Amino acid sequence: MATVEHSNGAHSAGVEDGVRRRDFINIAAVSAAGVAGLATLYPLLNQMNPSADVLALASTEIDISAIKPGQAVKTIFRKQPLFVRHLTPQEIQAANQVPLSELRDPQSLAERTKPGKAQWLVTMGVCTHLGCVPLGAGEGENRGPFGGYFCPCHGSAYDTAARIRRGPAPKNLEVPDYSFKSDTVITVGKAA
Amino acid sequence: MSFSWAKAYEPKHPLMRWLDQRLPLPRLVYGAVGGGYPVPRNLNYWWNFGVLAGLALTIQIVTGIVLAMHYVASGDLAFQSVEHIMRDVNEGWLLRYVHANGASFFFIVTYIHIFRGIYFGSYKAPRELVWMLGLVILLLMMATAFMGYVLPWGQMSFWGAKVITGLFSAIPVVGTSVQQWLLGGYAPDQATLNRFFSLHYLLPFVIAGVVILHIWALHIPGSSNPTGVEVQSEQDTVPFHPFYTAKDGWFASLCITLFALVTFYAPNYLGHADNYIPANPLSTPAHIVPEWYFWPFYAILRAFTSDFLLPAKLWGVIAMFSAIILLFFLPWLDPSPVRSGNYRPTFKWFFWILVVDVIVLGFCGGRPAEEPWVMISQVATMYYFAHFLIVLPIISWTEKTLPLPSSITASVLHGEAAEAAPIDMSGQRPATAH
Ligand code: HEM
Ligand code: FES
């Protein structure tokens, strides 16, 4: 065996500096196997991420002409509920009166709407706590203590700018990418 | 195996001798659950629940495999295929009800088994690994039951999947990506259902594997017993078969009868009517709750309502997972040398307070997230952690425990008071838990 040979003969260069060829081969082989193992793991884990068809951002067009002040509609974007709300002047005023320092996730109504379109509040209908659909978009639904949306799952309350005000949710309802195609039609998602 | 007096396997039939020489499987079984495994003679009925848990796992695997012959894991067809099982498949209603109620039965039995361990100090040396493997089984059971509940694709299935995967979105920075990775999309959908079915099929077999490790580790020191005093001689034990096979057998029959009563006469009592409504991604049921066996943990999750250094949501998730992770440290949080709660007068009180506390948590977890339930959950959550982190270490140092019997046999044959005297003239030493 190589080990025996080497242990009694000091003529090999490898032994003199303390590293035998076999050690090198060992380390190289194990490292290669380790890297290969990790590389194999990658597709096994990554296959679980959203697939190409799910990722394909279907953009949705929504006609908002029929939504009267004080009303809201619930539609679907990326298989999730989307709220489009036509705020009344009182609701806009209520939102603007809140000092930003009082908010858990400080954002003004203006930052959450498009310039000159402060009455149109477009948000995901996905509670930022654990993802339930908050109430308040449908006619007669409970809008909670701050007049916006109320999540019945664990009691998160959102205000008229859909900002989190009370309860366990950490963030305001998410405002998706959208743009006004015309005064009465919006395109949600990155338009193709 | 564990004791020198354990009987060795002696094949009687020539065929068994032939087999034993080539593959000693009969020997393994004989030494594990046969006449070759000596067990303390004084086990009470709380020691029946491990075998019952094994029975429950078997029931789930058998009914699950036949359900999978009819179930379709597709967003469009899953709900329909479960209705098809209920209405059209021969005895399908029975198989499904046994599987659904079997999950509840499994958890009842397992929770009793765990509280048995807590009361009698079964987690203490040398059985720490038995205890920890048991907790691994509990975690795997929870994952399995959660994913199984998603399969019928009703309203509770869908929103349960959304809320529970939403827990992972609380992780800072990578949370949302983790949630999307788990779901395979932005919300539960086809990809989610398919992978949950795949894993729901797999995990019970992983559980079976861990059960084997759990029992293997147990059979090194052998079972503990209600006195917590270790086995010292052959007269402290009886062979597993026929003594405990008979006791486990009759008690299992009793429990199966109770299980059958629920399954036949109140099959939906433990379920939620909302899960007979097909999944609707646009409308959350007014009151979503998980299955009853998750309620205590759900109450802990919801007990955190305001931010303190970290967001409330993250606290809730951390606390919920810690409630179980904490139990892994139990062998070291309670260093008292006396195992059994029977000899620990102070511990005994706090044990029962803990039981009540967990029941209160369970009750609150099943209520809507409103007062007074949130406040009660907060107090009960605080007590839960205080019990393990403060109360238990303190009593294990300060408590004056009762004298232990000198041996299992002595406690059985003479009554414990007489045996409780300290070292006597004959030089007989009272046993301690070590
Ligand atoms: C650890 C053991 C197991 C537990 C705790 C468990 C739990 C559950 C639960 C709670 C459900 C939902 C029942 C309902 O509401 O309808 C379910 C459904 C299901 N399980 Fe399991 N299960 C286990 C093992 C298995 C195994 C081994 C299979 C085999 C593939 C399986 C196949 C299924 C199928 C096909 C369904 C959907 C049909 C239905 O909803 O009844 N399960 N499981
Ligand atoms: S999901 Fe909305 S409050 Fe928890």
XYZ file of C-alpha atoms and ligand atoms in Angstrom:
673
model
C 0.000 0.000 0.000
C 1.087 3.490 -0.790
C 0.890 4.614 2.802
C 3.333 1.976 3.924
C 5.771 2.718 1.119
C 5.761 6.390 1.875
C 6.153 6.011 5.585
C 9.531 4.370 5.307
C 10.897 6.205 2.296
C 11.524 9.938 2.685
C 12.636 10.308 -0.943
C 9.283 11.465 -2.294
C 8.987 15.241 -2.581
C 5.409 15.108 -1.315
C 6.400 13.740 2.071
C 9.062 16.356 2.655
C 6.627 19.248 2.720
C 4.110 17.140 4.673
C 1.501 16.810 1.922
C 1.116 13.526 0.158
C -0.310 13.222 -3.300
C -3.063 11.056 -1.841
C -4.078 13.804 0.587
C -4.399 16.200 -2.288
C -6.491 13.767 -4.308
C -8.652 13.149 -1.267
C -9.344 16.794 -0.637
C -9.911 17.509 -4.306
C -12.309 14.593 -4.685
C -14.333 15.438 -1.584
C -14.502 19.128 -2.534
C -15.620 18.277 -6.049
C -18.297 15.975 -4.658
C -19.403 18.714 -2.269
C -19.711 21.289 -5.033
C -21.510 18.789 -7.238
C -23.858 18.014 -4.354
C -24.707 21.683 -3.900
C -25.170 22.119 -7.629
C -27.598 19.188 -7.607
C -29.507 20.683 -4.714
C -30.115 23.923 -6.577
C -32.602 22.655 -9.196
C -34.254 20.488 -6.556
C -35.009 23.568 -4.485
C -35.479 26.118 -7.227
C -38.165 24.060 -8.968
C -40.454 25.130 -6.141
C -40.223 28.824 -7.025
C -43.024 30.347 -9.136
C -42.832 28.910 -12.659
C -42.564 30.973 -15.838
C -46.297 30.932 -16.549
C -47.064 32.126 -13.043
C -44.432 34.837 -13.306
C -45.645 36.066 -16.695
C -47.081 39.343 -15.525
C -50.504 39.485 -17.017
C -51.443 43.126 -16.804
C -55.061 43.841 -16.110
C -57.113 46.735 -17.458
C -59.870 48.054 -15.261
C -62.665 50.407 -16.259
C -63.210 52.665 -13.276
C -65.872 54.942 -14.748
C -68.733 53.257 -12.892
C -67.199 53.552 -9.421
C -68.928 56.419 -7.575
C -67.254 58.393 -4.778
C -67.408 56.319 -1.605
C -67.560 53.051 -3.555
C -64.925 50.430 -4.211
C -64.538 47.357 -6.394
C -62.699 44.112 -5.869
C -61.059 42.478 -8.915
C -58.187 40.089 -9.545
C -54.552 40.801 -10.284
C -51.979 37.986 -10.291
C -54.605 35.653 -8.850
C -54.955 37.931 -5.859
C -57.690 40.393 -4.950
C -57.196 44.032 -5.946
C -59.153 46.945 -4.459
C -59.939 50.093 -6.460
C -61.539 52.749 -4.309
C -63.009 56.125 -5.225
C -62.400 58.273 -2.150
C -64.822 61.008 -1.094
C -63.404 64.468 -0.267
C -64.001 63.743 3.429
C -62.024 60.529 3.195
C -59.150 62.326 1.469
C -59.227 64.983 4.160
C -59.288 62.380 6.920
C -56.241 60.698 5.400
C -54.333 63.957 5.026
C -55.019 65.025 8.618
C -53.079 62.163 10.158
C -49.523 63.208 11.117
C -47.063 60.820 9.460
C -45.258 60.358 12.758
C -48.314 58.518 14.095
C -48.130 55.844 11.422
C -46.531 52.446 11.687
C -45.607 52.548 8.000
C -45.401 56.305 7.309
C -46.671 57.264 3.853
C -48.883 60.151 2.779
C -51.954 59.670 0.645
C -50.155 61.540 -2.134
C -47.350 58.975 -2.125
C -49.924 56.208 -2.445
C -51.871 57.695 -5.348
C -51.044 59.208 -8.750
C -50.487 62.985 -9.084
C -53.804 64.775 -9.469
C -55.715 61.546 -8.870
C -55.772 61.500 -5.075
C -59.363 60.221 -5.190
C -58.319 56.919 -6.787
C -56.810 54.519 -4.274
C -55.587 51.281 -5.896
C -54.230 48.630 -3.525
C -53.847 44.889 -3.240
C -56.652 43.312 -1.213
C -54.118 41.277 0.723
C -53.695 41.971 4.419
C -49.997 42.497 5.127
C -50.300 40.403 8.266
C -50.920 36.894 6.959
C -52.705 37.517 3.700
C -56.458 37.453 4.333
C -58.735 39.642 2.219
C -59.731 42.639 4.345
C -63.371 43.722 4.440
C -64.494 47.160 3.300
C -64.484 47.034 -0.506
C -67.928 45.463 -0.809
C -71.152 47.376 -0.183
C -72.060 47.359 3.520
C -68.911 45.550 4.675
C -67.277 46.485 7.966
C -64.673 49.179 7.249
C -63.271 49.095 10.764
C -62.536 51.896 13.227
C -60.551 53.995 10.721
C -63.075 53.882 7.896
C -60.857 52.111 5.388
C -60.523 48.351 5.526
C -60.791 45.849 8.332
C -59.206 42.408 8.338
C -61.363 39.947 10.276
C -58.659 37.314 10.567
C -56.630 38.901 13.340
C -58.186 42.331 13.549
C -55.941 44.647 11.494
C -57.562 48.042 10.797
C -56.595 50.231 7.825
C -57.514 53.889 7.279
C -58.971 55.648 4.233
C -55.543 55.636 2.569
C -55.358 51.860 3.313
C -52.553 52.486 5.808
C -52.173 50.168 8.766
C -53.421 51.826 11.948
C -54.117 49.096 14.455
C -53.660 45.330 14.819
C -50.848 42.951 13.940
C -50.209 43.837 10.268
C -46.803 45.524 9.815
C -47.351 47.423 6.546
C -49.873 49.442 4.577
C -51.858 47.602 1.917
C -49.497 47.309 -1.042
C -49.954 49.693 -3.962
C -49.162 47.715 -7.144
C -47.550 49.115 -10.281
C -50.298 50.782 -12.294
C -50.934 53.687 -14.602
C -53.863 55.650 -15.970
C -54.465 54.656 -19.565
C -57.183 57.286 -19.782
C -59.248 59.114 -17.196
C -61.523 56.113 -16.808
C -59.230 53.117 -17.430
C -56.238 51.965 -15.403
C -53.682 49.322 -16.321
C -52.377 47.306 -13.394
C -49.049 45.521 -13.737
C -46.301 46.480 -16.150
C -48.088 47.085 -19.439
C -46.700 44.979 -22.271
C -31.371 -5.581 24.823
C -31.614 -3.391 27.828
C -31.268 -5.737 30.800
C -29.056 -8.736 31.373
C -32.047 -10.899 32.237
C -33.830 -10.178 28.967
C -34.708 -13.537 27.415
C -32.906 -14.378 24.194
C -34.894 -15.428 21.184
C -35.125 -19.193 20.765
C -36.778 -20.182 17.535
C -39.139 -23.106 18.053
C -40.095 -23.882 14.503
C -37.353 -25.092 12.106
C -38.503 -22.537 9.549
C -38.029 -19.723 12.056
C -34.591 -21.083 12.931
C -33.718 -21.107 9.234
C -34.948 -17.524 8.871
C -33.288 -16.316 12.091
C -29.879 -17.512 10.898
C -30.204 -15.646 7.615
C -32.213 -12.580 8.572
C -32.749 -12.150 12.312
C -36.006 -10.280 11.892
C -37.976 -12.513 14.280
C -35.236 -11.905 16.848
C -35.576 -8.162 16.412
C -39.342 -8.273 16.904
C -39.045 -10.613 19.905
C -36.546 -8.293 21.570
C -38.530 -5.135 20.778
C -42.157 -5.978 21.490
C -42.086 -9.647 22.476
C -41.097 -11.740 25.459
C -37.512 -10.508 25.142
C -38.221 -6.933 26.193
C -38.454 -6.514 29.990
C -40.726 -3.638 31.041
C -41.291 -2.172 34.527
C -44.113 -4.081 36.190
C -45.837 -0.955 37.545
C -46.752 1.007 34.402
C -50.122 2.744 34.633
C -52.533 3.576 31.828
C -50.691 6.757 30.851
C -48.068 4.417 29.389
C -50.559 3.078 26.844
C -50.533 6.167 24.676
C -47.330 5.496 22.787
C -48.720 2.300 21.332
C -51.958 4.153 20.589
C -50.016 6.798 18.651
C -48.431 4.028 16.578
C -51.912 2.667 15.925
C -53.108 6.119 14.835
C -50.173 6.474 12.423
C -51.024 3.088 10.929
C -54.674 4.059 10.498
C -53.646 7.309 8.745
C -51.246 5.569 6.380
C -53.693 2.821 5.437
C -56.709 5.094 4.896
C -54.532 7.751 3.251
C -53.174 5.375 0.648
C -56.634 4.231 -0.385
C -57.946 7.825 -0.442
C -55.070 8.721 -2.755
C -56.439 6.151 -5.221
C -59.454 8.423 -5.751
C -58.259 11.894 -4.911
C -57.146 14.313 -7.659
C -54.644 17.029 -6.705
C -55.875 19.702 -9.085
C -57.277 23.113 -8.321
C -60.302 22.389 -10.511
C -60.932 18.833 -9.412
C -59.713 18.419 -5.831
C -62.920 19.588 -4.154
C -64.999 17.590 -6.606
C -62.900 14.465 -6.138
C -63.379 14.627 -2.364
C -67.153 14.935 -2.897
C -66.836 11.989 -5.284
C -65.123 10.029 -2.507
C -67.932 10.985 -0.132
C -70.829 10.137 -2.448
C -69.761 7.672 -5.134
C -66.737 5.650 -4.070
C -67.747 2.464 -2.255
C -67.425 3.166 1.473
C -65.514 6.304 0.469
C -67.364 8.315 3.123
C -66.099 5.921 5.758
C -62.494 6.028 4.580
C -62.476 9.800 4.451
C -64.161 10.241 7.827
C -61.745 7.788 9.412
C -58.813 9.679 7.906
C -60.106 13.137 8.909
C -61.092 12.103 12.449
C -58.039 9.864 12.638
C -55.882 12.985 12.476
C -57.705 14.369 15.533
C -57.401 11.049 17.328
C -53.679 11.018 16.538
C -53.205 14.459 18.085
C -55.301 13.724 21.199
C -53.248 10.614 21.841
C -49.960 12.379 21.140
C -50.748 15.341 23.380
C -51.665 13.008 26.259
C -48.432 11.099 25.587
C -46.443 14.356 25.796
C -48.098 15.521 29.021
C -47.424 12.067 30.468
C -43.765 12.696 29.718
C -43.881 16.120 31.355
C -45.580 14.877 34.537
C -43.442 11.787 35.056
C -40.186 13.451 34.017
C -39.684 11.027 31.140
C -37.528 13.616 29.378
C -34.762 13.350 31.968
C -31.475 11.518 31.579
C -30.940 9.014 30.126
C -34.021 9.539 27.913
C -33.341 13.048 26.536
C -33.042 11.797 22.976
C -36.247 9.797 23.240
C -37.969 13.030 24.232
C -36.340 15.091 21.484
C -37.110 12.556 18.773
C -40.694 12.651 20.008
C -40.766 16.403 19.489
C -39.408 15.936 15.967
C -42.326 13.578 15.354
C -44.725 16.228 16.678
C -43.333 18.843 14.281
C -43.573 16.426 11.349
C -47.147 15.535 12.333
C -48.090 19.195 12.362
C -46.629 19.746 8.905
C -48.379 16.618 7.619
C -51.761 17.506 9.089
C -51.534 21.080 7.843
C -50.804 19.971 4.285
C -53.467 17.248 4.436
C -56.061 19.799 5.447
C -55.253 21.833 2.323
C -55.967 18.895 0.002
C -59.812 19.036 -0.070
C -59.406 22.632 -1.415
C -62.306 24.080 0.518
C -62.420 27.595 1.932
C -60.585 26.660 5.128
C -58.035 24.684 3.126
C -57.257 27.651 0.925
C -57.154 30.303 3.624
C -55.327 28.033 6.009
C -52.618 27.577 3.360
C -52.459 31.305 2.800
C -52.278 32.283 6.461
C -49.816 29.579 7.511
C -47.425 30.197 4.613
C -47.921 33.885 5.422
C -46.159 33.175 8.730
C -42.929 32.831 6.778
C -43.364 36.270 5.244
C -42.608 37.629 8.709
C -38.947 36.653 8.295
C -37.027 39.890 7.691
C -35.743 40.607 4.154
C -36.283 37.193 2.545
C -39.751 36.488 3.999
C -41.813 37.222 0.908
C -39.508 35.184 -1.323
C -39.711 32.289 1.111
C -43.494 32.422 1.064
C -43.548 32.475 -2.737
C -41.104 29.599 -2.802
C -43.357 27.570 -0.512
C -46.477 28.362 -2.529
C -44.931 28.327 -5.992
C -46.815 31.540 -6.740
C -48.260 34.671 -5.181
C -51.218 32.887 -3.652
C -52.115 29.219 -3.093
C -52.858 27.644 -6.455
C -52.257 24.533 -8.532
C -48.523 24.463 -7.786
C -49.238 24.639 -4.050
C -51.816 21.883 -4.072
C -49.605 19.516 -6.056
C -46.549 19.895 -3.855
C -48.616 19.634 -0.681
C -50.046 16.342 -1.911
C -46.575 15.066 -2.731
C -45.288 15.976 0.740
C -48.441 14.846 2.521
C -47.852 11.434 0.989
C -44.170 11.416 1.930
C -44.056 12.766 5.485
C -46.002 9.978 7.242
C -43.297 7.563 6.113
C -40.629 9.899 7.415
C -42.582 9.925 10.689
C -42.559 6.133 10.692
C -38.779 6.266 10.319
C -38.371 8.676 13.231
C -40.719 6.503 15.308
C -38.277 3.642 14.810
C -35.418 5.830 16.090
C -37.612 6.979 19.009
C -38.282 3.386 20.061
C -34.712 2.319 19.470
C -33.473 5.101 21.760
C -36.149 4.174 24.312
C -35.127 0.529 24.384
C -31.583 1.351 25.463
C -32.539 2.352 29.053
C -36.029 0.817 28.758
C -39.281 2.534 29.767
C -39.438 4.749 32.824
C -42.339 4.171 35.230
C -44.692 6.049 37.572
C -42.210 6.068 40.467
C -39.377 7.325 38.275
C -37.081 4.904 40.131
C -34.968 2.931 37.678
C -35.290 -0.822 37.253
C -32.783 -2.613 39.509
C -33.468 -6.302 39.185
C -35.454 -8.848 37.306
C -38.305 -8.744 39.802
C -38.953 -5.108 38.835
C -39.917 -6.100 35.296
C -42.262 -8.310 33.346
C -41.838 -9.299 29.690
C -43.627 -7.017 27.209
C -45.419 -10.021 25.775
C -47.865 -11.224 27.028
C -48.264 -8.641 29.817
C -48.255 -5.357 27.948
C -49.476 -6.723 24.635
C -52.601 -7.751 26.553
C -52.956 -4.438 28.387
C -52.266 -2.377 25.260
C -54.574 -4.620 23.271
C -57.640 -4.216 25.433
C -57.074 -0.494 25.934
C -56.614 0.031 22.194
C -59.931 -1.752 21.619
C -61.604 0.622 24.049
C -60.095 3.666 22.334
C -61.008 2.390 18.870
C -64.585 2.038 20.107
C -64.619 5.662 21.280
C -63.018 6.716 17.998
C -65.650 4.782 16.049
C -68.439 6.468 18.018
C -67.154 9.901 16.983
C -66.472 8.824 13.399
C -69.922 7.313 12.914
C -72.126 9.621 14.958
C -70.376 13.009 14.863
C -67.973 12.826 11.917
C -68.017 16.577 11.316
C -68.039 17.681 14.929
C -64.310 18.474 14.916
C -64.322 19.994 11.414
C -65.448 23.334 9.998
C -68.558 23.749 7.863
C -66.683 26.340 5.760
C -64.497 23.613 4.327
C -67.513 22.263 2.441
C -67.453 25.499 0.394
C -65.021 25.345 -2.562
C -61.912 27.533 -2.257
C -62.526 31.152 -3.234
C -59.403 33.332 -3.487
C -61.509 36.511 -3.346
C -63.316 36.045 -0.092
C -61.937 35.159 3.310
C -64.332 33.305 5.619
C -65.490 35.610 8.417
C -63.775 33.526 11.059
C -60.784 31.482 9.993
C -59.336 29.087 12.475
C -57.122 26.068 12.027
C -58.076 22.604 13.227
C -58.457 22.329 17.013
C -55.051 20.737 17.520
C -53.351 23.934 16.403
C -55.426 26.278 18.571
C -53.003 26.724 21.486
C -50.267 27.706 19.051
C -52.623 29.921 17.066
C -53.546 31.755 20.267
C -49.849 32.397 20.957
C -49.404 33.673 17.396
C -52.230 36.169 17.799
C -51.276 37.283 21.297
C -48.756 39.798 19.964
C -50.544 42.939 18.861
C -48.080 45.795 19.180
C -44.539 46.370 17.979
C -41.669 46.219 20.425
C -38.241 46.393 18.753
C -39.519 43.903 16.195
C -42.845 44.037 14.343
C -45.744 42.404 16.202
C -46.143 39.905 13.377
C -42.595 38.636 13.746
C -42.971 38.332 17.521
C -46.077 36.229 17.062
C -44.292 33.866 14.705
C -41.182 33.643 16.888
C -43.279 32.938 19.988
C -45.336 30.298 18.244
C -42.301 28.353 17.068
C -40.493 28.889 20.378
C -43.402 27.301 22.218
C -42.287 23.964 20.754
C -38.553 24.604 20.388
C -38.513 25.390 24.118
C -39.557 21.838 24.878
C -36.322 20.551 23.368
C -34.518 22.177 26.302
C -36.817 20.747 28.956
C -34.287 18.123 30.139
C -31.979 20.983 31.132
C -34.581 23.487 32.324
C -35.657 21.021 34.996
C -32.531 19.643 36.691
C -34.367 18.107 39.658
C -32.982 14.591 40.285
C -36.469 13.286 41.066
C -38.299 12.279 37.915
C -41.857 11.515 38.822
C -44.360 14.286 39.652
C -45.800 11.897 42.242
C -42.847 12.736 44.522
C -42.710 16.448 43.696
C -45.499 18.199 45.644
C -44.850 21.715 44.297
C -44.123 20.626 40.760
C -47.383 18.714 40.732
C -49.392 21.895 41.303
C -47.623 23.789 38.593
C -47.999 20.868 36.217
C -51.769 21.093 36.513
C -51.664 24.865 36.136
C -49.745 24.315 32.891
C -52.380 21.861 31.677
C -55.138 24.381 32.400
C -53.059 27.124 30.770
C -52.702 25.132 27.542
C -56.430 24.350 27.526
C -57.191 28.067 28.003
C -54.828 28.883 25.122
C -56.574 26.268 23.009
C -59.949 27.744 23.832
C -58.852 31.298 22.959
C -57.196 30.091 19.758
C -60.547 28.837 18.514
C -62.316 32.178 19.175
C -62.299 35.235 16.894
C -59.445 37.718 17.417
C -61.498 39.914 19.739
C -61.513 40.882 23.384
C -61.532 39.345 25.897
C -59.879 36.430 24.051
C -56.828 38.388 22.936
C -56.121 39.574 26.456
C -56.618 36.127 27.948
C -54.287 34.686 25.285
C -51.670 37.250 26.243
C -51.760 36.296 29.898
C -51.816 32.571 29.105
C -48.938 32.933 26.640
C -46.912 34.724 29.265
C -47.599 31.972 31.761
C -46.685 29.266 29.249
C -43.208 30.689 28.793
C -42.840 31.599 32.455
C -43.650 28.030 33.439
C -40.723 26.599 31.521
C -38.229 29.420 31.835
C -38.830 30.610 35.422
C -41.139 28.417 37.487
C -39.659 25.065 36.552
C -35.983 25.927 37.155
C -36.894 27.542 40.485
C -38.957 24.655 41.841
C -36.415 22.127 40.734
C -33.892 23.843 43.016
C -36.088 24.811 45.951
C -38.670 22.052 46.186
C -38.497 19.505 49.004
C -39.321 16.262 47.273
C -40.962 13.269 48.935
C -38.864 10.192 49.783
C -38.631 7.728 46.910
C -39.408 4.020 47.297
C -36.331 1.833 47.418
C -37.362 -0.034 44.291
C -40.213 -0.550 41.867
C -41.028 -3.888 43.460
C -41.042 -2.370 46.934
C -43.439 0.350 45.844
C -45.750 -2.237 44.355
C -45.654 -4.851 47.079
C -45.419 -3.046 50.417
C -46.893 0.330 49.900
C -44.598 3.253 49.588
C -44.677 4.727 53.071
C -42.958 1.713 54.644
C -40.288 1.707 52.014
C -39.594 5.373 52.192
C -37.207 5.163 55.164
C -33.643 6.308 54.550
C -30.731 3.877 54.446
C -31.381 1.258 57.110
C -29.302 -1.177 59.164
C -29.385 -3.885 56.547
C -27.436 -1.501 54.351
C -30.167 -1.338 51.755
C -29.857 1.859 49.860
C -32.988 3.727 48.745
C -33.001 4.218 45.002
C -32.701 7.676 43.617
C -33.661 8.754 40.173
C -30.064 8.682 39.039
C -49.270 11.381 9.801
C -50.305 10.840 9.248
C -51.390 11.656 8.544
C -52.113 12.728 9.017
C -51.993 13.382 10.408
C -53.031 13.120 7.962
C -53.956 14.175 8.040
C -54.856 14.551 7.061
C -55.880 15.541 7.203
C -56.134 16.402 8.459
C -56.580 15.598 6.023
C -57.796 16.479 5.702
C -59.062 15.688 5.956
C -60.294 16.394 5.485
O -60.653 17.419 6.069
O -60.867 15.907 4.535
C -55.990 14.655 5.123
C -56.420 14.433 3.815
C -55.836 13.523 2.945
N -54.794 12.650 3.224
Fe -53.831 12.469 5.006
N -52.851 12.317 6.873
C -51.856 11.391 7.178
C -51.372 10.400 6.331
C -51.705 10.238 4.982
C -51.092 9.270 4.075
C -49.975 8.284 4.414
C -51.698 9.425 2.862
C -51.340 8.607 1.624
C -51.141 9.156 0.502
C -52.713 10.478 2.989
C -53.572 10.912 1.962
C -54.533 11.904 2.099
C -55.453 12.309 1.033
C -55.514 11.738 -0.388
C -56.266 13.341 1.572
C -57.388 14.132 0.845
C -58.721 13.482 0.975
C -59.512 14.055 2.135
O -59.588 15.250 2.259
O -60.046 13.253 2.902
N -52.678 10.948 4.296
N -54.921 14.019 5.776
S -54.293 38.372 8.069
Fe -55.205 40.269 8.375
S -55.002 40.556 10.459
Fe -54.008 38.660 10.177
